[in-house]
Coordinates of N, CA and C and ligand atoms in Angstrom, one line a residue:
M1 N 0.8 -1.2 0.0 CA 0.0 0.0 0.0 C 0.9 1.2 0.0
S2 N 0.3 2.4 -0.4 CA 1.1 3.6 -0.4 C 0.3 4.7 0.4
G3 N 0.9 5.9 0.5 CA 0.2 7.0 1.2 C -1.1 7.3 0.5
K4 N -1.3 6.9 -0.7 CA -2.6 7.2 -1.4 C -3.6 6.1 -1.2
D5 N -3.3 5.1 -0.5 CA -4.3 4.1 -0.2 C -5.3 4.6 0.9
P6 N -6.5 4.0 1.0 CA -7.5 4.5 1.9 C -6.8 4.8 3.3
A7 N -7.1 5.9 3.8 CA -6.5 6.3 5.1 C -7.5 5.9 6.3
I8 N -6.9 5.3 7.3 CA -7.7 5.0 8.5 C -7.1 5.9 9.6
I9 N -7.8 7.0 9.9 CA -7.4 7.9 10.9 C -8.1 7.6 12.2
V10 N -7.3 7.3 13.2 CA -7.9 6.9 14.5 C -7.7 8.1 15.5
N11 N -8.8 8.7 15.8 CA -8.8 9.8 16.8 C -9.0 9.3 18.2
F12 N -8.0 9.4 19.0 CA -8.1 8.9 20.4 C -9.0 9.7 21.3
K13 N -9.3 11.0 20.8 CA -10.1 11.9 21.6 C -9.5 12.0 23.0
V14 N -10.4 12.2 24.0 CA -9.8 12.2 25.4 C -10.5 11.1 26.2
Y15 N -10.7 10.0 25.6 CA -11.3 8.9 26.3 C -10.4 8.4 27.4
S16 N -11.0 8.0 28.5 CA -10.2 7.5 29.7 C -9.4 6.3 29.3
E17 N -9.9 5.5 28.3 CA -9.2 4.3 27.9 C -7.8 4.5 27.3
I18 N -7.6 5.7 26.9 CA -6.3 6.0 26.2 C -5.4 6.9 27.0
E19 N -5.7 7.1 28.3 CA -4.9 8.0 29.1 C -3.6 7.4 29.4
G20 N -2.6 8.2 29.6 CA -1.2 7.8 30.0 C -0.6 6.8 29.0
E21 N 0.0 5.7 29.6 CA 0.7 4.7 28.7 C -0.2 4.1 27.7
N22 N -1.5 4.1 27.9 CA -2.5 3.5 27.0 C -2.4 4.1 25.6
A23 N -2.1 5.4 25.6 CA -2.0 6.1 24.3 C -0.9 5.5 23.4
L24 N 0.2 5.3 24.1 CA 1.3 4.7 23.4 C 1.1 3.2 23.0
R25 N 0.4 2.5 23.9 CA 0.1 1.1 23.7 C -0.8 1.0 22.4
L26 N -1.8 1.8 22.3 CA -2.7 1.7 21.2 C -2.0 2.2 19.9
S27 N -1.1 3.2 20.0 CA -0.4 3.7 18.9 C 0.5 2.6 18.4
K28 N 1.1 1.8 19.3 CA 2.1 0.8 18.9 C 1.3 -0.4 18.2
I29 N 0.1 -0.6 18.6 CA -0.7 -1.7 17.9 C -0.9 -1.2 16.5
C30 N -1.3 0.0 16.3 CA -1.6 0.6 15.0 C -0.3 0.5 14.1
D31 N 0.8 0.9 14.8 CA 2.1 0.9 14.1 C 2.5 -0.5 13.6
S32 N 2.3 -1.4 14.5 CA 2.8 -2.8 14.1 C 1.9 -3.4 13.0
I33 N 0.6 -3.1 13.0 CA -0.3 -3.6 12.0 C 0.0 -2.9 10.7
A34 N 0.3 -1.6 10.7 CA 0.6 -0.9 9.5 C 1.9 -1.4 8.9
D35 N 2.9 -1.7 9.8 CA 4.1 -2.2 9.3 C 4.0 -3.6 8.7
E36 N 3.1 -4.4 9.3 CA 2.9 -5.8 8.8 C 2.1 -5.8 7.5
T37 N 1.1 -5.0 7.4 CA 0.2 -5.1 6.3 C 0.3 -4.0 5.2
G38 N 1.0 -2.9 5.6 CA 1.1 -1.7 4.6 C 0.0 -0.8 4.7
A39 N -1.0 -1.1 5.6 CA -2.2 -0.2 5.7 C -1.8 1.2 6.1
N40 N -2.6 2.1 5.6 CA -2.3 3.6 5.8 C -3.0 4.0 7.1
I41 N -2.4 3.8 8.3 CA -3.1 4.1 9.5 C -2.4 5.3 10.2
I42 N -3.2 6.2 10.6 CA -2.7 7.5 11.2 C -3.3 7.6 12.6
V43 N -2.6 8.0 13.6 CA -3.1 8.1 14.9 C -3.1 9.5 15.4
C44 N -4.2 9.8 16.2 CA -4.3 11.2 16.8 C -4.4 11.0 18.3
P45 N -3.2 10.9 19.0 CA -3.3 10.7 20.4 C -3.7 12.0 21.1
P46 N -4.0 12.0 22.4 CA -4.3 13.2 23.1 C -3.1 14.2 23.1
M47 N -3.4 15.5 23.1 CA -2.3 16.5 22.9 C -1.1 16.3 23.9
V48 N -1.4 15.9 25.1 CA -0.3 15.8 26.1 C 0.6 14.6 25.8
E49 N 0.2 13.7 24.9 CA 1.0 12.5 24.6 C 1.6 12.6 23.2
L50 N 1.4 13.8 22.5 CA 1.8 13.9 21.1 C 3.3 13.6 20.9
S51 N 4.1 14.3 21.6 CA 5.5 14.1 21.4 C 6.0 12.7 21.8
Y52 N 5.5 12.2 22.9 CA 5.9 10.9 23.5 C 5.6 9.8 22.4
V53 N 4.4 9.9 21.9 CA 3.9 8.9 20.9 C 4.7 9.1 19.6
A54 N 4.8 10.3 19.1 CA 5.5 10.5 17.8 C 6.9 10.1 17.8
D55 N 7.6 10.1 19.0 CA 8.9 9.6 19.1 C 9.1 8.1 19.0
Q56 N 8.0 7.4 19.2 CA 8.1 5.9 19.3 C 7.4 5.1 18.3
V57 N 6.8 5.7 17.3 CA 6.1 5.0 16.3 C 6.5 5.5 14.9
N58 N 6.4 4.7 13.9 CA 6.8 5.1 12.5 C 5.6 5.6 11.7
I59 N 4.4 5.2 12.1 CA 3.2 5.7 11.3 C 3.0 7.2 11.6
P60 N 2.3 7.9 10.7 CA 2.0 9.4 11.0 C 1.2 9.6 12.2
V61 N 1.6 10.6 13.0 CA 0.9 11.0 14.2 C 0.4 12.4 13.9
Y62 N -1.0 12.6 14.2 CA -1.6 13.9 14.0 C -2.0 14.4 15.3
S63 N -2.0 15.7 15.4 CA -2.6 16.4 16.5 C -4.1 16.4 16.4
Q64 N -4.8 16.5 17.5 CA -6.3 16.5 17.4 C -6.8 17.9 17.0
N65 N -5.9 18.9 17.1 CA -6.4 20.3 16.9 C -5.1 21.2 16.8
V66 N -5.3 22.3 16.1 CA -4.3 23.4 16.3 C -5.1 24.7 16.4
D67 N -4.5 25.7 17.0 CA -5.1 27.0 17.1 C -4.3 27.9 16.1
P68 N -5.0 28.9 15.6 CA -4.4 29.8 14.6 C -3.5 30.8 15.3
R69 N -2.5 30.4 15.9 CA -1.6 31.2 16.7 C -0.2 31.0 16.3
K70 N 0.6 32.1 16.3 CA 2.0 32.0 16.1 C 2.7 31.8 17.4
P71 N 3.9 31.3 17.4 CA 4.7 31.2 18.7 C 4.7 32.6 19.4
G72 N 4.7 32.6 20.7 CA 4.7 33.8 21.4 C 3.9 33.7 22.7
S73 N 3.4 34.8 23.2 CA 2.7 34.8 24.4 C 1.2 34.4 24.1
G74 N 0.8 33.2 24.6 CA -0.5 32.7 24.3 C -0.7 31.4 25.1
T75 N -1.0 31.6 26.4 CA -1.1 30.5 27.3 C -2.1 29.4 27.0
G76 N -1.7 28.2 26.9 CA -2.7 27.1 26.8 C -3.1 26.8 25.3
F77 N -2.5 27.6 24.4 CA -2.9 27.3 23.0 C -1.9 26.2 22.4
T78 N -2.4 25.6 21.3 CA -1.5 24.7 20.6 C -1.2 25.3 19.2
T79 N 0.0 25.7 19.0 CA 0.3 26.3 17.7 C 0.7 25.3 16.7
P80 N 0.5 25.5 15.4 CA 1.1 24.6 14.4 C 2.6 24.3 14.6
S81 N 3.3 25.3 15.1 CA 4.7 25.2 15.3 C 5.0 24.2 16.4
L82 N 4.2 24.3 17.5 CA 4.5 23.3 18.6 C 4.2 21.9 18.1
V83 N 3.1 21.7 17.3 CA 2.8 20.4 16.8 C 3.9 19.8 15.9
K84 N 4.4 20.7 15.1 CA 5.5 20.3 14.2 C 6.7 19.9 15.0
S85 N 7.1 20.7 16.0 CA 8.3 20.4 16.8 C 8.1 19.2 17.7
A86 N 6.8 18.8 18.0 CA 6.5 17.6 18.8 C 6.8 16.4 17.9
G87 N 7.0 16.5 16.6 CA 7.2 15.4 15.8 C 6.0 14.9 15.0
A88 N 4.9 15.6 15.1 CA 3.7 15.2 14.4 C 3.8 15.4 12.9
A89 N 3.0 14.6 12.2 CA 3.1 14.8 10.7 C 1.9 15.6 10.2
G90 N 0.9 15.9 11.1 CA -0.2 16.6 10.6 C -1.2 16.9 11.7
T91 N -2.3 17.4 11.4 CA -3.3 17.8 12.4 C -4.7 17.7 11.9
L92 N -5.6 17.3 12.8 CA -7.1 17.6 12.6 C -7.3 19.0 12.8
I93 N -8.3 19.6 12.1 CA -8.7 21.0 12.3 C -10.3 21.0 12.2
N94 N -10.9 21.7 13.2 CA -12.3 21.9 13.1 C -13.1 20.7 13.4
H95 N -12.6 19.8 14.2 CA -13.5 18.6 14.6 C -14.8 19.1 15.2
S96 N -15.9 18.4 15.0 CA -17.2 18.9 15.4 C -17.2 19.1 17.0
E97 N -16.3 18.5 17.6 CA -16.2 18.7 19.1 C -15.2 19.8 19.4
H98 N -14.6 20.4 18.4 CA -13.6 21.5 18.6 C -13.7 22.4 17.4
K99 N -14.9 23.0 17.2 CA -15.1 23.8 16.0 C -14.4 25.2 16.1
Q100 N -14.1 25.6 14.9 CA -13.5 27.0 14.7 C -14.2 27.7 13.6
P101 N -14.2 29.1 13.7 CA -14.8 29.9 12.6 C -14.1 29.5 11.3
A102 N -14.8 29.6 10.2 CA -14.2 29.3 8.9 C -12.9 30.0 8.6
D103 N -12.8 31.3 8.9 CA -11.6 32.0 8.7 C -10.4 31.4 9.5
D104 N -10.7 31.0 10.7 CA -9.6 30.4 11.5 C -9.2 29.1 10.9
V105 N -10.2 28.3 10.4 CA -9.8 27.1 9.7 C -8.8 27.3 8.6
G106 N -9.1 28.4 7.8 CA -8.2 28.7 6.7 C -6.8 29.1 7.2
T107 N -6.8 29.8 8.3 CA -5.5 30.2 8.8 C -4.7 29.0 9.4
C108 N -5.4 28.1 10.0 CA -4.8 26.9 10.6 C -4.3 26.0 9.4
V109 N -5.0 25.9 8.4 CA -4.6 25.1 7.2 C -3.3 25.7 6.6
Q110 N -3.4 27.0 6.4 CA -2.2 27.7 5.8 C -1.0 27.6 6.7
M111 N -1.1 27.9 7.9 CA 0.0 27.8 8.8 C 0.6 26.4 8.9
S112 N -0.3 25.4 8.9 CA 0.2 24.0 9.0 C 0.9 23.7 7.7
K113 N 0.3 24.0 6.6 CA 1.0 23.7 5.3 C 2.3 24.4 5.2
D114 N 2.4 25.6 5.7 CA 3.7 26.3 5.6 C 4.8 25.6 6.4
L115 N 4.4 24.8 7.4 CA 5.3 24.0 8.2 C 5.5 22.6 7.7
G116 N 4.8 22.3 6.6 CA 4.9 20.9 6.0 C 4.0 19.9 6.8
L117 N 3.0 20.4 7.5 CA 2.1 19.5 8.2 C 0.9 19.1 7.3
D118 N 0.5 17.8 7.4 CA -0.8 17.4 6.7 C -1.9 18.1 7.5
T119 N -3.0 18.2 6.7 CA -4.2 18.8 7.4 C -5.5 18.0 7.1
C120 N -6.2 17.7 8.1 CA -7.5 17.0 7.9 C -8.6 17.9 8.5
V121 N -9.3 18.5 7.7 CA -10.4 19.4 8.1 C -11.7 18.7 8.2
C122 N -12.4 18.8 9.4 CA -13.6 18.2 9.6 C -14.8 19.1 9.2
A123 N -15.9 18.5 8.7 CA -17.1 19.2 8.4 C -18.3 18.4 8.8
D124 N -19.3 19.1 9.3 CA -20.5 18.3 9.7 C -21.6 18.2 8.6
T125 N -21.5 19.0 7.6 CA -22.5 18.9 6.5 C -21.7 18.9 5.1
V126 N -22.5 18.6 4.1 CA -21.9 18.7 2.7 C -21.6 20.2 2.4
E127 N -22.5 21.1 2.8 CA -22.3 22.5 2.5 C -21.0 23.0 3.2
V128 N -20.8 22.7 4.5 CA -19.6 23.1 5.2 C -18.4 22.5 4.5
A129 N -18.5 21.3 4.1 CA -17.3 20.6 3.5 C -17.0 21.4 2.2
A130 N -18.0 21.7 1.4 CA -17.8 22.4 0.1 C -17.2 23.7 0.3
D131 N -17.6 24.4 1.4 CA -17.1 25.8 1.7 C -15.6 25.7 2.1
L132 N -15.3 24.7 3.0 CA -13.9 24.6 3.5 C -13.0 24.1 2.5
A133 N -13.5 23.5 1.4 CA -12.6 23.0 0.4 C -11.8 24.1 -0.3
R134 N -12.2 25.4 -0.1 CA -11.5 26.5 -0.7 C -10.1 26.6 -0.1
F135 N -9.9 26.0 1.1 CA -8.6 26.1 1.8 C -7.6 25.0 1.3
S136 N -8.2 24.0 0.5 CA -7.4 22.9 0.0 C -6.5 22.2 1.0
P137 N -7.2 21.7 2.1 CA -6.5 20.8 3.0 C -6.2 19.5 2.3
C138 N -5.3 18.6 3.0 CA -5.1 17.3 2.4 C -6.3 16.4 2.4
F139 N -7.0 16.5 3.5 CA -8.3 15.7 3.7 C -9.4 16.6 4.2
I140 N -10.6 16.2 3.8 CA -11.8 16.8 4.4 C -12.6 15.5 4.9
A141 N -12.9 15.5 6.2 CA -13.7 14.4 6.8 C -15.1 14.9 7.1
V142 N -16.0 14.3 6.5 CA -17.4 14.6 6.8 C -18.0 13.7 7.9
E143 N -18.5 14.3 8.9 CA -19.0 13.5 10.1 C -20.3 14.1 10.6
P144 N -21.5 13.5 10.4 CA -22.7 14.0 11.0 C -22.6 13.9 12.5
P145 N -22.7 15.0 13.2 CA -22.5 14.9 14.7 C -23.4 14.0 15.4
E146 N -24.6 13.9 14.9 CA -25.6 13.0 15.7 C -25.2 11.5 15.6
L147 N -24.3 11.2 14.7 CA -23.9 9.7 14.6 C -22.6 9.5 15.3
I148 N -21.9 10.5 15.7 CA -20.6 10.3 16.4 C -20.8 9.6 17.7
G149 N -19.9 8.6 17.9 CA -19.9 7.8 19.1 C -21.0 6.8 19.2
G150 N -21.8 6.7 18.1 CA -23.0 5.7 18.1 C -22.6 4.4 17.5
D151 N -23.6 3.5 17.3 CA -23.3 2.2 16.8 C -23.7 2.1 15.3
V152 N -24.3 3.1 14.7 CA -24.7 3.0 13.3 C -23.7 3.9 12.5
S153 N -23.1 3.2 11.5 CA -22.1 3.9 10.7 C -22.8 4.9 9.8
V154 N -22.1 6.1 9.6 CA -22.5 7.1 8.6 C -22.8 6.4 7.2
T155 N -22.0 5.4 6.9 CA -22.1 4.8 5.6 C -23.4 4.0 5.5
T156 N -24.0 3.6 6.6 CA -25.3 3.0 6.6 C -26.5 4.0 6.8
A157 N -26.3 4.9 7.8 CA -27.3 5.8 8.2 C -27.5 6.9 7.1
N158 N -26.4 7.3 6.5 CA -26.5 8.5 5.6 C -25.5 8.4 4.4
P159 N -25.6 7.3 3.6 CA -24.7 7.2 2.5 C -24.6 8.4 1.6
D160 N -25.8 9.1 1.5 CA -25.8 10.3 0.6 C -24.8 11.4 1.0
I161 N -24.7 11.5 2.4 CA -23.8 12.6 2.8 C -22.3 12.3 2.3
V162 N -22.0 11.1 2.3 CA -20.6 10.7 1.9 C -20.5 11.0 0.4
R163 N -21.4 10.4 -0.4 CA -21.4 10.6 -1.9 C -21.4 12.0 -2.2
N164 N -22.3 12.8 -1.6 CA -22.5 14.2 -2.0 C -21.3 15.0 -1.6
T165 N -20.7 14.7 -0.5 CA -19.5 15.4 0.0 C -18.3 15.2 -1.0
V166 N -18.2 13.9 -1.4 CA -17.1 13.6 -2.4 C -17.3 14.5 -3.6
E167 N -18.6 14.5 -4.1 CA -18.8 15.3 -5.3 C -18.6 16.8 -5.1
A168 N -19.1 17.3 -4.0 CA -19.0 18.7 -3.8 C -17.5 19.2 -3.6
V169 N -16.8 18.4 -2.8 CA -15.4 18.8 -2.5 C -14.6 18.6 -3.8
K170 N -14.7 17.5 -4.5 CA -13.9 17.3 -5.7 C -14.2 18.4 -6.8
S171 N -15.5 18.9 -6.7 CA -15.8 20.0 -7.7 C -15.0 21.3 -7.4
V172 N -14.6 21.4 -6.2 CA -13.8 22.6 -5.8 C -12.3 22.3 -6.0
D173 N -11.9 21.1 -5.5 CA -10.4 20.8 -5.6 C -10.3 19.3 -5.7
K174 N -10.0 18.8 -6.8 CA -9.9 17.3 -7.0 C -8.8 16.7 -6.2
G175 N -7.8 17.5 -5.7 CA -6.7 16.9 -5.0 C -7.0 16.6 -3.5
I176 N -8.2 17.1 -3.0 CA -8.5 16.9 -1.6 C -9.1 15.5 -1.5
R177 N -8.6 14.8 -0.5 CA -9.0 13.4 -0.2 C -10.2 13.5 0.8
V178 N -11.3 12.9 0.4 CA -12.5 13.0 1.3 C -12.6 11.7 2.1
L179 N -12.8 11.9 3.4 CA -13.0 10.8 4.4 C -14.4 11.0 4.9
C180 N -14.8 9.9 5.5 CA -16.1 10.0 6.3 C -15.9 9.4 7.7
G181 N -16.7 9.8 8.6 CA -16.6 9.3 9.9 C -18.0 9.4 10.7
A182 N -18.0 8.8 11.8 CA -19.2 8.7 12.7 C -19.8 7.3 12.7
G183 N -19.6 6.6 13.8 CA -20.1 5.3 13.9 C -19.4 4.2 13.2
V184 N -18.3 4.5 12.5 CA -17.6 3.5 11.7 C -17.0 2.5 12.7
K185 N -17.3 1.2 12.4 CA -16.8 0.2 13.4 C -16.1 -1.0 12.8
N186 N -16.3 -1.3 11.5 CA -15.7 -2.5 11.0 C -15.4 -2.5 9.5
G187 N -14.8 -3.6 9.0 CA -14.3 -3.6 7.6 C -15.4 -3.4 6.6
N188 N -16.7 -3.8 6.9 CA -17.8 -3.5 6.0 C -18.0 -2.1 5.8
D189 N -17.9 -1.4 7.0 CA -18.2 0.1 7.0 C -17.1 0.8 6.1
V190 N -15.9 0.3 6.3 CA -14.8 1.0 5.5 C -14.9 0.7 4.0
R191 N -15.3 -0.6 3.7 CA -15.5 -1.0 2.3 C -16.6 -0.1 1.7
T192 N -17.7 0.0 2.4 CA -18.8 0.8 1.9 C -18.4 2.3 1.7
A193 N -17.6 2.8 2.7 CA -17.1 4.2 2.5 C -16.3 4.3 1.2
V194 N -15.5 3.4 1.0 CA -14.6 3.4 -0.3 C -15.6 3.3 -1.5
D195 N -16.5 2.4 -1.4 CA -17.5 2.2 -2.5 C -18.3 3.5 -2.8
L196 N -18.5 4.3 -1.8 CA -19.2 5.6 -1.9 C -18.3 6.7 -2.4
G197 N -17.1 6.4 -2.6 CA -16.1 7.4 -3.1 C -15.2 8.0 -2.1
A198 N -15.3 7.6 -0.9 CA -14.4 8.2 0.2 C -13.1 7.5 0.0
E199 N -12.0 8.2 0.5 CA -10.7 7.7 0.4 C -10.2 7.3 1.8
G200 N -11.1 6.9 2.7 CA -10.7 6.5 4.0 C -11.7 6.9 5.0
V201 N -11.4 6.7 6.3 CA -12.3 7.0 7.3 C -11.6 7.7 8.5
L202 N -12.4 8.4 9.2 CA -11.9 9.0 10.5 C -12.8 8.4 11.6
L203 N -12.2 7.7 12.5 CA -13.0 7.0 13.6 C -12.4 7.1 14.9
A204 N -13.2 6.8 16.0 CA -12.6 6.9 17.3 C -13.1 5.8 18.2
S205 N -14.3 5.8 18.7 CA -14.8 4.9 19.7 C -14.7 3.4 19.4
G206 N -14.9 3.1 18.1 CA -14.8 1.7 17.7 C -13.4 1.1 18.0
V207 N -12.4 1.9 18.0 CA -11.0 1.4 18.3 C -10.6 1.7 19.7
T208 N -10.8 3.0 20.1 CA -10.3 3.4 21.4 C -11.0 2.7 22.6
K209 N -12.3 2.3 22.4 CA -13.0 1.7 23.5 C -13.1 0.2 23.3
A210 N -12.4 -0.3 22.3 CA -12.5 -1.8 22.0 C -11.7 -2.6 23.1
S211 N -12.3 -3.8 23.4 CA -11.5 -4.6 24.4 C -10.3 -5.2 23.7
N212 N -10.5 -5.4 22.4 CA -9.4 -6.0 21.6 C -9.1 -5.1 20.3
P213 N -8.4 -4.0 20.5 CA -8.2 -3.1 19.4 C -7.4 -3.7 18.3
D214 N -6.5 -4.6 18.5 CA -5.8 -5.3 17.5 C -6.7 -5.9 16.5
A215 N -7.7 -6.7 17.0 CA -8.7 -7.4 16.2 C -9.5 -6.4 15.4
V216 N -9.9 -5.3 16.1 CA -10.8 -4.3 15.4 C -10.1 -3.7 14.2
I217 N -8.8 -3.3 14.4 CA -8.1 -2.7 13.4 C -7.8 -3.6 12.2
R218 N -7.5 -4.9 12.5 CA -7.3 -5.8 11.4 C -8.6 -6.0 10.6
D219 N -9.7 -6.0 11.4 CA -11.0 -6.1 10.7 C -11.3 -4.9 9.8
L220 N -11.0 -3.7 10.3 CA -11.2 -2.4 9.6 C -10.5 -2.4 8.2
I221 N -9.3 -3.0 8.2 CA -8.6 -2.9 6.9 C -8.7 -4.2 6.0
K222 N -9.6 -5.1 6.4 CA -9.5 -6.4 5.7 C -10.0 -6.3 4.3
F223 N -10.9 -5.4 3.9 CA -11.4 -5.3 2.6 C -10.7 -4.2 1.7
I224 N -9.7 -3.6 2.2 CA -9.1 -2.5 1.4 C -7.6 -2.8 1.0
Ligands
G3P301 O1 -13.1 11.9 15.0 C1 -13.8 10.7 14.8 C2 -15.1 10.8 15.3 O2 -15.7 12.0 15.6 C3 -16.0 9.7 15.0 O3 -16.2 9.1 16.3 O4 -16.6 7.4 17.9 O5 -18.2 7.8 16.0 O6 -15.9 6.8 15.5 P1 -16.8 7.7 16.4

């Protein structure tokens, strides 16, 4: 597989299951499956573990967020520059649990690109995805908020949002890779996402809360 193969982005969020050493443990599971299979797996550990994890795995590590701030006086913010120096390869921006105004999204994308960071911008609707496509991030991930953390995959509950987001985003910039997320749990969901035109998935609870994450990740990639 190559960097252009379907991306499986695992957002650890701030679940208790991935606190402390567990963030590295889960990242290493993803790392070793990627190494063994060639799957394109990306992890987003909690911010406080970013550097620790990035130092110890070979797969890309993304921040869960960046703020549109330059280095300087700004207590508690996460600058793109800090993310880069922590060893991350990219960042999520505008997750529906951490939204930013559209202009700030654009600033975050540009600042991240200037540092060579990948960008995955989240959008909760087709319209928002189409609008944010003007910033040309690497990825746009469409996630209906009402399905996040649930047991029904977006690919089953709302296949049209995936299809329509792919069409809308590609009509603005063909180079943006469209992902979908919310409720994605298994290999069938990933396969359906790809069949709908997505180039991967962004998921969280299906992996982070799993009692056997190794088995879940292997299942996620089995049809791609
Ligand atoms: O960032 C991924 C996310 O919002 C989807 O969460 O738990 O439904 O896979 P989940």
